[in-house]
Short mmCIF file of C-alpha atoms and ligand atoms in Angstrom, two decimals:
data_model
loop_
_atom_site.label_atom_id
_atom_site.label_comp_id
_atom_site.label_asym_id
_atom_site.label_seq_id
_atom_site.Cartn_x
_atom_site.Cartn_y
_atom_site.Cartn_z
CA UNK U 156 157.61 129.07 202.13
CA UNK U 157 158.90 131.78 199.79
CA UNK U 158 156.74 134.39 198.15
CA UNK U 159 158.29 136.75 195.48
CA UNK U 160 156.47 139.38 193.76
CA UNK U 161 157.73 140.51 190.36
CA UNK U 162 156.13 143.88 189.14
CA UNK U 163 157.95 145.31 186.29
CA UNK U 164 157.55 146.96 183.08
CA UNK U 165 154.83 149.33 184.30
CA UNK U 166 153.65 151.20 181.13
CA UNK U 167 153.60 154.96 181.17
CA UNK U 168 149.97 155.07 179.71
CA UNK U 169 148.05 153.69 182.75
CA UNK U 170 144.34 153.58 182.09
CA UNK U 171 143.26 152.95 185.67
CA UNK U 172 144.68 155.19 188.56
CA UNK U 173 147.40 153.43 190.70
CA UNK U 174 145.45 153.14 193.53
CA UNK U 175 142.63 151.12 192.11
CA UNK U 176 145.46 149.18 190.66
CA UNK U 177 147.38 148.70 193.66
CA UNK U 178 143.83 147.82 195.87
CA UNK U 179 142.87 144.84 192.73
CA UNK U 180 146.70 143.64 193.31
CA UNK U 181 146.03 143.45 197.18
CA UNK U 182 142.54 141.48 196.51
CA UNK U 183 144.28 138.95 194.28
CA UNK U 184 146.37 138.21 197.09
CA UNK U 185 143.85 138.03 199.74
CA UNK U 186 142.56 134.76 199.34
CA UNK U 187 146.15 132.93 198.85
CA UNK U 188 146.85 130.02 201.17
CA UNK U 189 149.95 129.27 202.55
CA UNK U 190 151.65 125.84 200.92
CA UNK U 191 152.63 123.07 201.90
CA UNK U 192 156.45 121.78 202.77
CA UNK U 193 158.41 121.52 199.02
CA UNK U 194 156.40 123.58 197.25
CA UNK U 195 156.71 127.70 196.73
CA UNK U 196 154.12 129.86 196.10
CA UNK U 197 155.47 132.61 193.33
CA UNK U 198 153.50 135.32 192.42
CA UNK U 199 153.49 137.93 189.51
CA UNK U 200 151.41 140.78 188.56
CA UNK U 201 152.05 143.35 185.27
CA UNK U 202 149.88 145.50 183.06
CA UNK U 203 148.10 143.89 179.83
CA UNK U 204 145.02 143.86 178.32
CA UNK U 205 144.57 147.49 179.56
CA UNK U 206 144.07 145.82 182.94
CA UNK U 207 146.37 144.12 185.91
CA UNK U 208 146.80 140.66 185.15
CA UNK U 209 147.95 138.43 187.88
CA UNK U 210 149.17 135.14 188.14
CA UNK U 211 149.90 132.90 191.10
CA UNK U 212 151.48 129.27 190.93
CA UNK U 213 152.79 126.72 193.65
CA UNK U 214 155.46 124.39 192.26
CA UNK U 215 158.59 123.08 193.69
CA UNK U 216 160.33 124.44 190.54
CA UNK U 217 163.27 126.69 191.66
CA UNK U 218 162.96 130.60 190.59
CA UNK U 219 164.80 130.69 187.50
CA UNK U 220 162.27 128.16 186.22
CA UNK U 221 159.75 129.82 187.34
CA UNK U 222 161.20 133.15 186.27
CA UNK U 223 161.20 131.78 182.44
CA UNK U 224 157.52 130.49 183.01
CA UNK U 225 156.24 133.79 183.94
CA UNK U 226 158.26 135.37 181.31
CA UNK U 227 156.19 133.34 178.70
CA UNK U 228 152.85 134.02 180.38
CA UNK U 229 153.41 137.61 180.14
CA UNK U 230 154.70 137.53 176.57
CA UNK U 231 151.56 135.55 175.54
CA UNK U 232 149.29 138.62 176.57
CA UNK U 233 151.75 140.93 174.70
CA UNK U 234 151.13 138.26 172.04
CA UNK U 235 147.23 137.94 172.22
CA UNK U 236 147.03 141.67 172.62
CA UNK U 237 148.98 142.19 169.09
CA UNK U 238 146.06 139.95 167.70
CA UNK U 239 143.08 141.08 169.64
CA UNK U 240 143.03 144.55 170.64
CA UNK U 241 140.39 147.02 169.52
CA UNK U 242 142.49 149.66 171.43
CA UNK U 243 145.94 149.52 169.41
CA UNK U 244 146.14 150.92 165.84
CA UNK U 245 148.13 147.84 164.50
CA UNK U 246 146.76 144.90 166.09
CA UNK U 247 145.05 142.16 163.41
CA UNK U 248 141.78 143.05 164.75
CA UNK U 249 142.17 146.67 163.77
CA UNK U 250 143.51 145.67 160.40
CA UNK U 251 140.04 144.01 159.67
CA UNK U 252 138.35 147.26 161.12
CA UNK U 253 140.03 149.06 158.91
CA UNK U 254 139.40 146.81 155.79
CA UNK U 255 135.32 147.21 156.81
CA UNK U 256 133.71 147.51 153.40
CA UNK U 257 136.51 146.93 151.54
CA UNK U 258 138.10 143.39 151.54
CA UNK U 259 138.14 140.41 153.35
CA UNK U 260 141.51 140.09 155.85
CA UNK U 261 143.34 136.28 156.49
CA UNK U 262 143.71 136.28 160.15
CA UNK U 263 145.22 133.74 162.59
CA UNK U 264 143.28 130.66 163.52
CA UNK U 265 142.56 131.77 166.75
CA UNK U 266 141.36 134.98 165.86
CA UNK U 267 138.91 133.15 163.08
CA UNK U 268 137.82 130.74 165.87
CA UNK U 269 137.14 133.35 168.78
CA UNK U 270 135.19 135.11 165.98
CA UNK U 271 133.17 131.97 165.67
CA UNK U 272 132.40 131.85 169.03
CA UNK U 273 131.47 135.30 169.52
CA UNK U 274 128.89 134.90 166.50
CA UNK U 275 127.54 131.65 168.22
CA UNK U 276 126.76 133.94 171.49
CA UNK U 277 125.30 136.70 169.37
CA UNK U 278 123.14 134.12 167.88
CA UNK U 279 122.33 132.57 171.28
CA UNK U 280 121.53 136.19 172.40
CA UNK U 281 119.84 137.84 169.65
CA UNK U 282 122.65 140.54 169.66
CA UNK U 283 122.75 141.09 173.50
CA UNK U 284 126.43 139.81 173.06
CA UNK U 285 127.55 141.58 169.62
CA UNK U 286 131.03 141.41 168.69
CA UNK U 287 130.43 143.78 165.92
CA UNK U 288 129.55 146.56 168.94
CA UNK U 289 133.16 148.48 168.01
CA UNK U 290 131.37 151.25 166.75
CA UNK U 291 128.95 152.03 169.14
CA UNK U 292 131.82 151.12 172.21
CA UNK U 293 134.41 153.77 170.33
CA UNK U 294 131.48 156.53 170.23
CA UNK U 295 131.36 156.31 174.09
CA UNK U 296 134.99 155.46 174.98
CA UNK U 297 134.11 154.27 178.50
CA UNK U 298 137.16 153.02 180.13
CA UNK U 299 139.35 155.20 178.07
CA UNK U 300 140.43 158.74 177.71
CA UNK U 301 137.41 161.40 177.41
CA UNK U 302 134.28 159.25 177.40
CA UNK U 303 131.48 161.24 176.43
CA UNK U 304 127.61 160.62 176.06
CA UNK U 305 127.23 160.80 172.25
CA UNK U 306 124.46 162.59 170.31
CA UNK U 307 121.50 160.86 168.90
CA UNK U 308 122.42 161.69 165.23
CA UNK U 309 126.01 160.07 165.97
CA UNK U 310 124.16 157.05 168.03
CA UNK U 311 122.05 156.64 165.28
CA UNK U 312 124.18 156.09 162.99
CA UNK U 313 126.59 153.99 164.46
CA UNK U 314 123.52 151.65 165.45
CA UNK U 315 123.36 150.89 161.87
CA UNK U 316 127.33 149.60 161.72
CA UNK U 317 126.59 147.02 164.46
CA UNK U 318 124.82 144.02 162.77
CA UNK U 319 126.95 140.75 163.78
CA UNK U 320 125.35 139.26 160.88
CA UNK U 321 127.56 141.21 158.63
CA UNK U 322 130.50 139.66 159.52
CA UNK U 323 131.41 137.04 156.95
CA UNK U 324 134.14 134.41 158.41
CA UNK U 325 135.20 132.14 155.10
CA UNK U 326 138.08 130.13 154.84
CA UNK U 327 140.15 131.87 157.33
CA UNK U 328 139.57 134.95 156.37
CA UNK U 329 136.73 138.02 157.71
CA UNK U 330 135.14 140.41 156.09
CA UNK U 331 133.02 143.33 157.53
CA UNK U 332 130.81 143.83 154.58
CA UNK U 333 130.25 147.21 155.59
CA UNK U 334 132.00 150.13 155.90
CA UNK U 335 132.46 151.63 159.41
CA UNK U 336 131.82 148.29 161.34
CA UNK U 337 134.09 147.74 164.18
CA UNK U 338 134.45 144.36 166.10
CA UNK U 339 135.21 144.70 169.47
CA UNK U 340 136.20 141.43 171.46
CA UNK U 341 136.48 143.30 174.89
CA UNK U 342 133.65 141.05 176.14
CA UNK U 343 135.53 137.93 175.19
CA UNK U 344 138.96 138.04 174.58
CA UNK U 345 140.17 138.69 178.04
CA UNK U 346 138.90 135.34 178.65
CA UNK U 347 140.51 133.55 175.93
CA UNK U 348 143.78 135.07 177.14
CA UNK U 349 143.21 133.17 180.48
CA UNK U 350 142.28 130.02 178.91
CA UNK U 351 145.65 130.47 176.54
CA UNK U 352 147.74 130.95 180.10
CA UNK U 353 145.97 128.29 181.99
CA UNK U 354 147.18 125.83 178.97
CA UNK U 355 150.72 127.13 179.26
CA UNK U 356 150.92 127.18 182.67
CA UNK U 357 149.82 123.16 182.47
CA UNK U 358 152.33 122.84 179.54
CA UNK U 359 154.91 123.57 181.99
CA UNK U 360 153.88 121.06 184.41
CA UNK U 361 152.14 123.10 186.99
CA UNK U 362 149.43 121.64 188.74
CA UNK U 363 148.20 124.64 191.15
CA UNK U 364 147.76 128.19 190.47
CA UNK U 365 145.11 131.18 190.20
CA UNK U 366 145.17 133.18 186.78
CA UNK U 367 143.13 136.60 187.59
CA UNK U 368 143.22 139.07 184.53
CA UNK U 369 141.51 142.23 185.96
CA UNK U 370 138.63 139.79 187.20
CA UNK U 371 139.19 137.03 184.89
CA UNK U 372 139.58 134.37 187.13
CA UNK U 373 141.16 130.64 186.34
CA UNK U 374 141.94 128.32 188.49
CA UNK U 375 144.20 125.02 188.40
CA UNK U 376 143.86 122.22 190.19
CA UNK U 377 143.38 121.93 193.77
CA UNK U 378 145.28 123.15 196.51
CA UNK U 379 148.09 121.08 198.05
CA UNK U 380 145.64 120.00 200.90
CA UNK U 381 143.40 118.84 198.59
CA UNK U 382 140.72 121.50 199.05
CA UNK U 383 138.98 123.85 196.40
CA UNK U 384 140.49 127.18 195.65
CA UNK U 385 138.33 130.03 197.32
CA UNK U 386 137.51 132.93 194.77
CA UNK U 387 136.14 136.42 196.06
CA UNK U 388 133.82 138.25 194.01
CA UNK U 389 134.26 141.92 193.96
CA UNK U 390 131.38 144.25 195.78
CA UNK U 391 129.45 145.40 193.03
CA UNK U 392 128.27 148.18 194.68
CA UNK U 393 130.09 151.68 193.45
CA UNK U 394 131.99 153.08 196.19
CA UNK U 395 132.43 149.64 198.17
CA UNK U 396 135.49 148.82 196.01
CA UNK U 397 137.52 147.23 199.25
CA UNK U 398 135.01 144.54 200.01
CA UNK U 399 134.11 141.32 198.62
CA UNK U 400 130.18 140.75 198.03
CA UNK U 401 130.72 137.04 198.35
CA UNK U 402 132.56 134.29 197.66
CA UNK U 403 132.62 130.82 196.23
CA UNK U 404 134.81 127.42 196.13
CA UNK U 405 135.90 125.94 192.80
CA UNK U 406 138.62 123.83 191.28
CA UNK U 407 139.94 123.56 187.75
CA UNK U 408 137.01 125.99 186.98
CA UNK U 409 136.67 129.78 186.07
CA UNK U 410 135.07 132.57 187.41
CA UNK U 411 134.22 135.60 185.51
CA UNK U 412 132.26 138.57 186.50
CA UNK U 413 130.82 141.55 184.37
CA UNK U 414 129.35 144.58 186.59
CA UNK U 415 128.62 148.19 185.65
CA UNK U 416 130.89 148.99 188.40
CA UNK U 417 134.03 147.88 186.26
CA UNK U 418 134.41 150.86 183.95
CA UNK U 419 131.91 154.02 183.89
CA UNK U 420 132.00 157.56 184.14
CA UNK U 421 129.69 159.99 185.17
CA UNK U 422 127.70 162.78 183.57
CA UNK U 423 125.09 165.39 185.50
CA UNK U 424 124.73 162.87 188.10
CA UNK U 425 124.11 160.03 185.79
CA UNK U 426 126.50 156.54 185.60
CA UNK U 427 127.00 155.39 182.08
CA UNK U 428 129.02 151.89 182.41
CA UNK U 429 130.83 150.40 179.37
CA UNK U 430 128.52 147.33 178.81
CA UNK U 431 126.29 148.60 176.08
CA UNK U 432 122.90 147.36 174.36
CA UNK U 433 123.06 147.02 170.61
CA UNK U 434 119.58 147.78 170.89
CA UNK U 435 119.65 151.38 172.26
CA UNK U 436 123.68 152.17 171.74
CA UNK U 437 123.13 152.96 175.28
CA UNK U 438 124.49 151.32 178.55
CA UNK U 439 122.14 148.06 179.13
CA UNK U 440 119.92 149.21 181.92
CA UNK U 441 118.05 146.51 183.97
CA UNK U 442 117.84 145.08 187.31
CA UNK U 443 121.48 144.20 187.39
CA UNK U 444 124.25 145.15 189.13
CA UNK U 445 126.66 142.24 188.38
CA UNK U 446 126.61 138.47 187.02
CA UNK U 447 129.52 135.84 187.75
CA UNK U 448 129.73 133.06 185.92
CA UNK U 449 131.44 129.92 186.75
CA UNK U 450 132.38 127.66 183.70
CA UNK U 451 135.08 125.19 182.46
CA UNK U 452 136.49 127.64 179.93
CA UNK U 453 137.13 131.49 180.44
CA UNK U 454 136.20 132.55 177.05
CA UNK U 455 132.56 131.00 177.32
CA UNK U 456 132.30 132.50 180.92
CA UNK U 457 133.22 135.99 179.91
CA UNK U 458 130.92 136.25 176.59
CA UNK U 459 127.89 134.68 178.98
CA UNK U 460 129.09 136.93 181.84
CA UNK U 461 128.28 140.19 179.49
CA UNK U 462 125.35 138.54 177.62
CA UNK U 463 123.67 137.73 181.00
CA UNK U 464 124.31 141.22 182.23
CA UNK U 465 122.28 142.66 178.94
CA UNK U 466 119.69 140.09 179.13
CA UNK U 467 118.89 140.91 182.48
CA UNK U 468 117.45 138.03 185.10
CA UNK U 469 114.53 136.86 183.20
CA UNK U 470 116.13 136.43 179.83
CA UNK U 471 119.21 134.59 181.56
CA UNK U 472 117.71 132.36 183.63
CA UNK U 473 115.92 131.02 180.07
CA UNK U 474 119.29 130.99 178.30
CA UNK U 475 121.52 129.48 180.70
CA UNK U 476 119.59 126.24 180.56
CA UNK U 477 121.10 125.78 177.63
CA UNK U 478 124.55 125.81 179.14
CA UNK U 479 124.65 122.73 181.17
CA UNK U 480 127.91 123.13 183.58
CA UNK U 481 127.63 126.75 184.08
CA UNK U 482 126.83 128.22 187.07
CA UNK U 483 125.70 131.95 187.75
CA UNK U 484 125.04 134.35 190.59
CA UNK U 485 122.97 137.23 189.61
CA UNK U 486 123.83 140.47 192.10
CA UNK U 487 120.56 142.53 191.53
CA UNK U 488 120.45 146.59 192.28
CA UNK U 489 117.83 145.75 195.32
CA UNK U 490 120.69 143.66 197.04
CA UNK U 491 119.47 140.46 196.40
CA UNK U 492 121.27 137.37 194.66
CA UNK U 493 120.07 134.68 192.83
CA UNK U 494 121.92 131.37 192.13
CA UNK U 495 121.20 129.48 189.03
CA UNK U 496 122.79 126.79 187.12
CA UNK U 497 125.25 124.08 188.00
CA UNK U 498 125.07 123.76 191.95
CA UNK U 499 128.13 125.05 193.56
CA UNK U 500 129.41 123.34 196.66
CA UNK U 501 130.12 126.67 198.36
CA UNK U 502 128.82 130.16 197.47
CA UNK U 503 128.61 132.24 200.79
CA UNK U 504 127.55 136.13 200.96
CA UNK U 505 130.00 138.37 203.02
CA UNK U 506 128.32 141.91 202.86
CA UNK U 507 125.39 141.75 205.38
CA UNK U 508 123.42 143.96 203.12
CA UNK U 509 122.83 141.07 200.27
CA UNK U 510 120.78 137.99 200.45
CA UNK U 511 119.98 135.35 198.63
CA UNK U 512 116.39 135.77 196.96
CA UNK U 513 116.37 132.41 194.97
CA UNK U 514 118.76 129.54 194.59
CA UNK U 515 117.72 127.73 191.58
CA UNK U 516 121.05 125.87 191.32
CA UNK U 517 120.88 122.08 190.43
P1 LIG A 799 132.78 142.46 180.17
O1 LIG A 799 131.31 142.75 180.36
O2 LIG A 799 133.45 141.55 179.38
O3 LIG A 799 132.93 143.10 178.51
C1 LIG A 799 132.79 144.45 178.34
C2 LIG A 799 133.22 145.11 177.29
O4 LIG A 799 132.97 144.36 175.79
C3 LIG A 799 133.39 146.29 176.91
O5 LIG A 799 134.20 147.38 177.52
C4 LIG A 799 133.24 146.44 175.20
O6 LIG A 799 134.60 146.77 175.20
C5 LIG A 799 132.80 145.14 174.75
N1 LIG A 799 131.13 145.39 174.66
C6 LIG A 799 130.62 146.13 175.42
N2 LIG A 799 129.00 145.84 175.28
C7 LIG A 799 129.05 144.66 174.69
C8 LIG A 799 127.93 143.68 173.73
N3 LIG A 799 126.94 144.09 174.17
N4 LIG A 799 128.39 142.55 173.73
C9 LIG A 799 129.84 142.61 173.51
N5 LIG A 799 130.91 143.14 173.77
C10 LIG A 799 130.31 144.30 174.31
N6 LIG A 799 141.51 148.60 178.22
C11 LIG A 799 142.10 149.69 177.89
O7 LIG A 799 141.68 150.40 178.69
N7 LIG A 799 143.12 149.91 177.70
C12 LIG A 799 143.94 148.69 176.60
O8 LIG A 799 144.75 149.24 176.01
C13 LIG A 799 143.09 147.95 176.51
N8 LIG A 799 143.17 146.79 175.68
C14 LIG A 799 143.10 145.41 175.62
C15 LIG A 799 143.35 144.77 174.53
C16 LIG A 799 142.74 143.29 174.88
C17 LIG A 799 143.02 142.45 173.55
C18 LIG A 799 141.53 143.34 175.69
C19 LIG A 799 140.68 141.46 175.35
C20 LIG A 799 140.92 143.73 176.15
C21 LIG A 799 141.70 145.62 176.52
N9 LIG A 799 141.15 146.74 177.09
C22 LIG A 799 141.67 147.59 177.19
C23 LIG A 799 140.40 146.10 178.20
C24 LIG A 799 138.79 146.34 177.31
O9 LIG A 799 138.64 147.53 176.86
C25 LIG A 799 137.83 146.14 178.07
O10 LIG A 799 137.59 147.14 179.03
C26 LIG A 799 137.40 144.75 179.12
O11 LIG A 799 137.61 143.65 178.35
C27 LIG A 799 136.37 144.52 180.13
O12 LIG A 799 136.12 143.63 180.31
P2 LIG A 799 135.15 143.60 181.74
O13 LIG A 799 135.33 142.08 182.22
O14 LIG A 799 134.93 144.53 182.28
O15 LIG A 799 133.72 143.58 180.75
MG1 LIG A 800 132.79 139.41 179.69
#
């Protein structure tokens, strides 16, 4: 067995500390299994989409061929960033935002269809998931440089600019009908990117692998011995970064978690995290600490994990009924875990403090 790690192209501007990134990198490798004769395990991690993106594949292709495949994968991530980023001055999304209240912008088909999907989730969740939340996200700037608690006045102004119903999608073009509106697809585009990478790998004949885009995990096929992949869920308790809270086993599924520990800052002893309520403009506050979704597509799982995190447990338990095939684990602040949706064969708690309160999976 050969295990190579290619870790290059680290940009100078890193948003997370090297320590944290290195930790995530190790975590991603933690559950790796040795592969059987003939196949080798290859792993590449790099920074993209503001996070560490790690891809592990198992193949009997040669090293050069694998390097080409990894090249395609990471160019794809850069390409997607050029379209979907709300943080770069020159993405297609930014162009749509810059033209808010002015004119309609023709966009690539994949941005158009991801926006349609995002609007679908906004409708399903009564704006709990909101792709037009950009004005409020920018005001807080959580996870970026100099986050701050906005003034009530600024928040009030920004809240007037986040009505997703004012996203006009027509004939391949997008128009934000009010000046100052800003799209933000941070809650769904990482998932979409994971789906794109999976498609590339399948197209290259890769039958086994794991994609991890900063916690958006996508699995391909089964392990060589025919058993499912084991995916660890990061401990949602802030300060417990080093441990896994639980693991589950899946094949050909995606596992996506949203939590208040992912990006946050502290001010006057209070923690402010990055998943915001369209109603208040403040970080969504309920009894949830994190939500993990298992589904077929990572874009949907990403949107659902963000949606459920904002909605809270009770509303999410209602909503999940309209998503057959989706499983969810709700990690609550009181350390209880509720499981709902489609039954998972294996879900195991690893942290002694956590306990399963309800298993509603069917
Ligand atoms: P999720 O729960 O999946 O999503 C939370 C994110 O969604 C928030 O950060 C915000 O962007 C948005 N959001 C907040 N509230 C809501 C809501 N109610 N409804 C819908 N969406 C909401 N990070 C960097 O630091 N630097 C970068 O240059 C950078 N570039 C990126 C480019 C792309 C194309 C993408 C997809 C992400 C990028 N990111 C970057 C990361 C991004 O800013 C988010 O932090 C990240 O997507 C959050 O993922 P999550 O899984 O932690 O949380
Ligand atoms: Mg999400």
